[in-house]
XYZ file of C-alpha atoms in Angstrom:
369
model
C -136.241 49.358 -63.638
C -132.522 50.143 -63.992
C -133.174 52.286 -67.056
C -132.908 55.408 -64.899
C -129.337 54.425 -63.912
C -128.319 54.059 -67.553
C -129.938 57.391 -68.377
C -128.125 59.129 -65.518
C -124.804 57.653 -66.655
C -125.386 58.856 -70.219
C -126.339 62.383 -69.155
C -123.428 62.629 -66.738
C -120.934 61.527 -69.405
C -122.309 64.116 -71.812
C -122.219 67.065 -69.405
C -119.583 66.184 -66.781
C -117.204 68.909 -68.013
C -119.862 71.434 -68.978
C -120.017 74.561 -66.817
C -122.935 76.854 -67.707
C -122.565 80.633 -67.788
C -124.579 82.874 -65.501
C -126.849 83.796 -68.409
C -127.455 80.132 -69.192
C -128.315 79.458 -65.543
C -130.852 82.286 -65.730
C -132.381 80.738 -68.858
C -132.679 77.347 -67.195
C -134.328 78.800 -64.085
C -136.884 80.673 -66.190
C -138.202 77.405 -67.647
C -141.551 76.028 -66.513
C -140.114 72.504 -66.583
C -136.422 71.723 -66.111
C -135.087 68.590 -67.833
C -132.401 66.196 -66.614
C -129.847 67.707 -69.001
C -130.425 71.072 -67.318
C -129.915 69.374 -63.951
C -126.554 67.967 -65.075
C -125.495 71.474 -66.045
C -126.654 73.023 -62.763
C -124.714 70.408 -60.783
C -121.524 71.840 -62.309
C -122.203 75.463 -61.355
C -119.426 77.000 -59.229
C -120.195 80.717 -59.520
C -121.518 82.107 -56.227
C -124.033 84.438 -57.861
C -125.448 81.583 -59.918
C -125.818 79.409 -56.816
C -127.581 82.233 -54.950
C -129.971 82.581 -57.873
C -130.626 78.828 -57.788
C -131.240 79.001 -54.036
C -133.785 81.777 -54.526
C -135.642 79.671 -57.090
C -135.540 76.626 -54.773
C -136.959 78.634 -51.870
C -139.801 79.933 -54.040
C -140.695 76.407 -55.191
C -140.568 75.069 -51.642
C -142.957 77.728 -50.364
C -145.343 77.181 -53.282
C -145.521 73.427 -52.747
C -144.977 72.938 -48.998
C -145.721 76.277 -47.370
C -143.742 76.985 -44.203
C -144.137 73.584 -42.548
C -141.093 71.576 -41.431
C -141.949 67.997 -40.458
C -139.939 66.564 -37.573
C -139.138 62.952 -36.711
C -136.646 60.882 -34.770
C -135.090 57.451 -35.359
C -135.322 54.561 -32.910
C -132.717 51.835 -33.357
C -134.053 48.622 -31.855
C -131.248 46.231 -32.871
C -127.683 46.440 -34.210
C -127.198 42.793 -35.165
C -126.072 42.609 -38.790
C -124.847 39.959 -41.227
C -123.423 42.402 -43.746
C -119.766 43.207 -44.299
C -120.257 46.828 -45.392
C -116.843 48.486 -45.229
C -118.198 51.881 -44.068
C -121.030 51.167 -41.593
C -120.905 51.163 -37.803
C -123.251 48.162 -37.680
C -121.095 46.069 -40.028
C -120.308 42.570 -38.770
C -116.663 43.412 -39.555
C -116.731 45.607 -36.465
C -116.135 43.774 -33.188
C -118.334 45.113 -30.406
C -121.234 44.052 -28.228
C -124.420 43.487 -30.197
C -127.804 44.120 -28.634
C -131.505 44.348 -29.331
C -134.287 45.871 -27.322
C -136.931 43.705 -25.720
C -140.516 44.774 -26.352
C -140.869 46.414 -22.928
C -137.630 48.325 -23.558
C -138.970 49.489 -26.922
C -142.046 50.807 -25.154
C -139.891 52.638 -22.590
C -137.897 54.268 -25.395
C -141.054 55.343 -27.213
C -142.500 56.740 -24.014
C -139.339 58.805 -23.463
C -139.413 60.018 -27.056
C -143.033 61.058 -26.665
C -142.183 63.003 -23.500
C -139.598 64.953 -25.519
C -142.322 65.956 -27.959
C -141.562 63.457 -30.724
C -144.635 62.162 -32.546
C -143.147 60.652 -35.713
C -140.657 57.769 -35.550
C -138.563 55.631 -37.871
C -137.858 52.118 -36.559
C -134.377 50.896 -37.535
C -132.444 47.625 -37.373
C -129.340 46.079 -38.852
C -129.780 43.351 -41.455
C -130.182 40.088 -39.571
C -133.313 37.973 -40.027
C -132.318 35.717 -37.121
C -131.933 38.343 -34.375
C -134.282 40.905 -35.965
C -136.955 38.857 -37.764
C -139.885 40.508 -39.487
C -142.254 39.533 -36.676
C -140.008 41.330 -34.145
C -140.035 44.446 -36.329
C -143.810 44.165 -36.682
C -144.318 43.942 -32.919
C -142.091 46.979 -32.398
C -144.079 48.924 -34.970
C -147.381 47.965 -33.370
C -146.147 49.342 -30.064
C -144.941 52.490 -31.824
C -148.392 53.147 -33.305
C -149.744 53.392 -29.763
C -147.442 56.340 -29.035
C -146.742 58.000 -32.390
C -148.983 59.541 -35.027
C -146.687 58.258 -37.771
C -144.491 55.141 -37.907
C -141.998 54.375 -40.670
C -139.233 51.810 -41.043
C -135.611 51.784 -42.151
C -134.775 48.090 -42.074
C -133.391 45.475 -44.465
C -135.271 44.902 -47.763
C -138.374 42.747 -47.368
C -140.651 40.777 -49.656
C -143.942 42.356 -50.688
C -146.060 40.186 -48.380
C -143.825 41.160 -45.449
C -144.285 44.831 -46.271
C -148.039 44.232 -46.475
C -148.083 42.750 -42.975
C -146.299 45.859 -41.679
C -148.705 48.151 -43.538
C -151.582 46.300 -41.901
C -149.876 46.895 -38.528
C -149.919 50.661 -39.118
C -146.582 51.385 -40.812
C -146.934 54.130 -43.427
C -143.438 54.805 -44.719
C -140.124 53.324 -45.799
C -136.685 54.898 -45.884
C -134.009 52.919 -47.686
C -130.694 54.159 -49.000
C -129.187 52.411 -51.991
C -125.841 53.756 -50.682
C -124.666 54.113 -54.301
C -126.390 53.440 -57.607
C -123.046 52.547 -59.224
C -123.190 48.746 -59.151
C -119.458 48.145 -59.546
C -118.678 50.348 -56.556
C -121.632 48.920 -54.630
C -120.203 45.396 -54.880
C -116.809 46.559 -53.606
C -118.429 48.316 -50.642
C -120.550 45.266 -49.757
C -118.188 42.283 -50.107
C -120.500 39.804 -48.376
C -123.887 39.461 -46.695
C -127.471 39.729 -47.972
C -127.013 43.429 -48.722
C -124.701 42.482 -51.570
C -127.848 41.856 -53.655
C -127.977 45.203 -55.473
C -131.238 44.591 -57.357
C -133.247 43.296 -54.375
C -132.396 46.429 -52.415
C -133.076 48.687 -55.387
C -136.617 47.352 -55.865
C -137.580 47.383 -52.162
C -139.436 50.696 -52.337
C -141.668 49.486 -55.158
C -142.584 46.401 -53.162
C -143.400 48.522 -50.108
C -145.550 51.013 -52.023
C -147.321 48.172 -53.846
C -148.040 46.588 -50.451
C -149.818 49.625 -49.024
C -147.125 52.019 -47.770
C -147.888 55.686 -48.479
C -144.451 57.289 -48.125
C -140.931 56.535 -49.320
C -137.569 58.265 -48.904
C -134.663 57.279 -51.153
C -131.104 58.384 -51.767
C -127.413 57.541 -51.745
C -124.774 57.860 -49.045
C -122.667 60.598 -50.564
C -118.953 59.870 -50.720
C -119.147 56.147 -51.432
C -119.086 56.703 -55.198
C -119.180 59.618 -57.629
C -121.542 62.108 -55.904
C -122.965 63.830 -58.975
C -123.784 60.541 -60.669
C -125.531 59.323 -57.515
C -127.510 62.573 -57.266
C -128.634 62.252 -60.888
C -129.674 58.641 -60.267
C -131.604 59.590 -57.136
C -133.550 62.336 -58.894
C -134.443 60.119 -61.841
C -135.443 57.307 -59.475
C -137.661 59.639 -57.433
C -139.258 60.839 -60.664
C -139.874 57.223 -61.691
C -141.538 56.496 -58.336
C -143.721 59.607 -58.629
C -144.923 58.467 -62.036
C -145.615 54.903 -60.943
C -147.167 55.772 -57.551
C -148.798 59.182 -58.065
C -150.611 59.124 -54.698
C -147.465 58.332 -52.701
C -145.344 60.934 -50.912
C -141.838 60.575 -52.294
C -138.826 62.192 -50.604
C -135.121 62.277 -51.275
C -132.194 62.626 -48.906
C -128.462 63.019 -49.490
C -126.640 62.056 -46.280
C -122.854 62.315 -46.338
C -120.778 59.419 -45.068
C -119.541 59.963 -41.496
C -117.043 58.287 -39.224
C -118.273 54.942 -37.894
C -115.268 53.650 -35.967
C -113.826 51.780 -38.962
C -110.717 52.354 -41.050
C -112.794 53.241 -44.115
C -111.782 56.400 -45.978
C -114.263 57.639 -48.623
C -112.915 57.982 -52.147
C -114.954 61.117 -52.702
C -115.524 64.057 -50.386
C -118.536 66.356 -50.602
C -118.009 69.924 -49.441
C -120.744 71.994 -47.815
C -120.974 74.018 -51.024
C -121.532 70.890 -53.129
C -123.983 69.453 -50.618
C -126.074 72.631 -50.601
C -126.035 72.728 -54.392
C -127.268 69.122 -54.625
C -130.265 69.915 -52.413
C -131.100 73.103 -54.293
C -130.948 71.344 -57.649
C -133.156 68.547 -56.302
C -135.834 71.098 -55.417
C -135.582 72.829 -58.806
C -135.986 69.533 -60.696
C -138.631 67.963 -58.448
C -140.715 70.755 -56.864
C -143.240 68.349 -55.268
C -140.744 65.947 -53.723
C -139.879 66.150 -50.032
C -136.262 66.776 -49.074
C -135.017 65.301 -45.803
C -131.945 66.286 -43.794
C -130.665 64.304 -40.802
C -128.472 65.024 -37.795
C -125.462 63.840 -39.818
C -125.263 67.536 -40.715
C -124.404 70.218 -38.165
C -126.855 72.714 -36.687
C -125.500 75.676 -38.649
C -125.994 74.026 -42.016
C -129.394 72.545 -41.153
C -130.706 75.892 -39.926
C -129.552 77.572 -43.140
C -131.196 75.003 -45.400
C -134.614 74.729 -43.742
C -135.379 78.177 -45.072
C -134.504 77.150 -48.643
C -135.446 73.603 -49.617
C -135.837 71.231 -46.639
C -139.280 69.837 -45.782
C -138.420 67.243 -43.129
C -135.662 66.879 -40.544
C -134.728 64.700 -37.607
C -134.454 66.128 -34.103
C -132.899 64.878 -30.883
C -131.629 61.791 -32.709
C -129.833 58.846 -31.118
C -127.948 56.453 -33.422
C -127.294 53.847 -30.755
C -129.689 51.037 -29.859
C -132.185 52.828 -27.645
C -130.642 55.919 -26.073
C -133.755 57.928 -25.243
C -134.752 56.218 -22.002
C -131.125 55.475 -21.050
C -128.139 57.754 -21.554
C -125.269 55.260 -21.350
C -122.455 55.420 -23.909
C -122.842 52.848 -26.699
C -121.483 52.159 -30.161
C -123.417 54.162 -32.764
C -124.098 53.533 -36.435
C -122.534 56.930 -37.210
C -121.550 60.149 -35.461
C -124.322 62.696 -34.911
C -123.312 66.271 -35.792
C -126.396 68.155 -34.580
C -126.807 67.242 -30.899
C -129.512 69.772 -30.040
C -132.583 68.693 -28.131
C -135.985 68.523 -29.779
C -136.986 71.758 -28.019
C -133.892 73.547 -29.326
C -134.553 72.413 -32.909
C -138.184 73.530 -32.639
C -137.058 76.926 -31.356
C -134.657 77.391 -34.283
C -137.418 76.557 -36.783
C -139.814 79.063 -35.217
C -137.135 81.766 -35.269
C -136.931 81.269 -39.032
C -140.626 82.071 -39.325
C -141.425 78.428 -40.126
C -143.867 76.020 -38.480
C -142.540 72.788 -36.916
C -144.927 69.826 -37.180
C -144.655 66.281 -35.842
C -147.816 65.018 -37.515
C -148.027 64.568 -41.276
C -151.655 65.525 -41.821
C -151.742 64.494 -45.485
C -150.460 60.962 -45.047
C -152.497 57.959 -46.072
C -154.910 59.777 -48.344
C -156.484 57.309 -50.745
C -155.185 53.921 -51.791
C -152.224 53.329 -54.027
């Protein structure tokens, strides 16, 4: 299972100082199939003309495989109780603020408000606390969500396979889970205590979910917590592994950048807009059939530019507080939202690009895994 991490480390070490020429970039982009060594080279490209050429290739591959559809979704945080001591997260138990969870009737009110805004695809989120946010609570929330939304996914703590199966039976189709970083030594420093400290259990969560009947999975790191290029390489190899093992599943990747969360954490690595764009473009070139997701962690300008190149799914009108759709009161958030546009405004920007916004994933759940 961790073979892909070792492979990424080896490739990165071999090519970390290698900067391809423009002609070599052209040769790579002319290939029918790009290998991981080519990816390592493309991640080091700095020349503007080379990056523009890569973007053109990425756009072509996106249109060929996904057409002009941009899937939209929104997150619903139902609880911020957490037992983890993550040094970077706004839900960390190291942070002293009022914890809360939504009652089932409040969850329904939030979903109703989301639906009124036009949202039809939701991700249910919690902190990691099996006492205040047990699996049965998550399951009940998801059952309610299926009454309002065409698609329900989760972004919660790692579960056992039987627990994922019970959620699949309740109508949940997808899982999003970020490994934060695939560099285990850094991971342990960033997660000094709590159940999340178990690197392997988190890493294998997606396989348990897909084995239990989920149809979709989104994986990735939180860029800035460790070496970004190594984490990108790991993510791409992991997504490729999942595609091979679960050929009927829809696999997506996402590369959120760490944002302020009201803690004194300062990332060791920074990821510029240029680097961020390059990571997404390279992801499309290496994995043409994999979805690429961008959240409201990124600003409107950058999101609008990228949806025309490589993005297939994006959040809209997001709230990163517990609730926040039915009530507008100020609360502590998991992270700062950069794109604060309404759902209608995001839809308008997509249409102006000549693309088609969709809230329903019409190809989900086809066949059994």
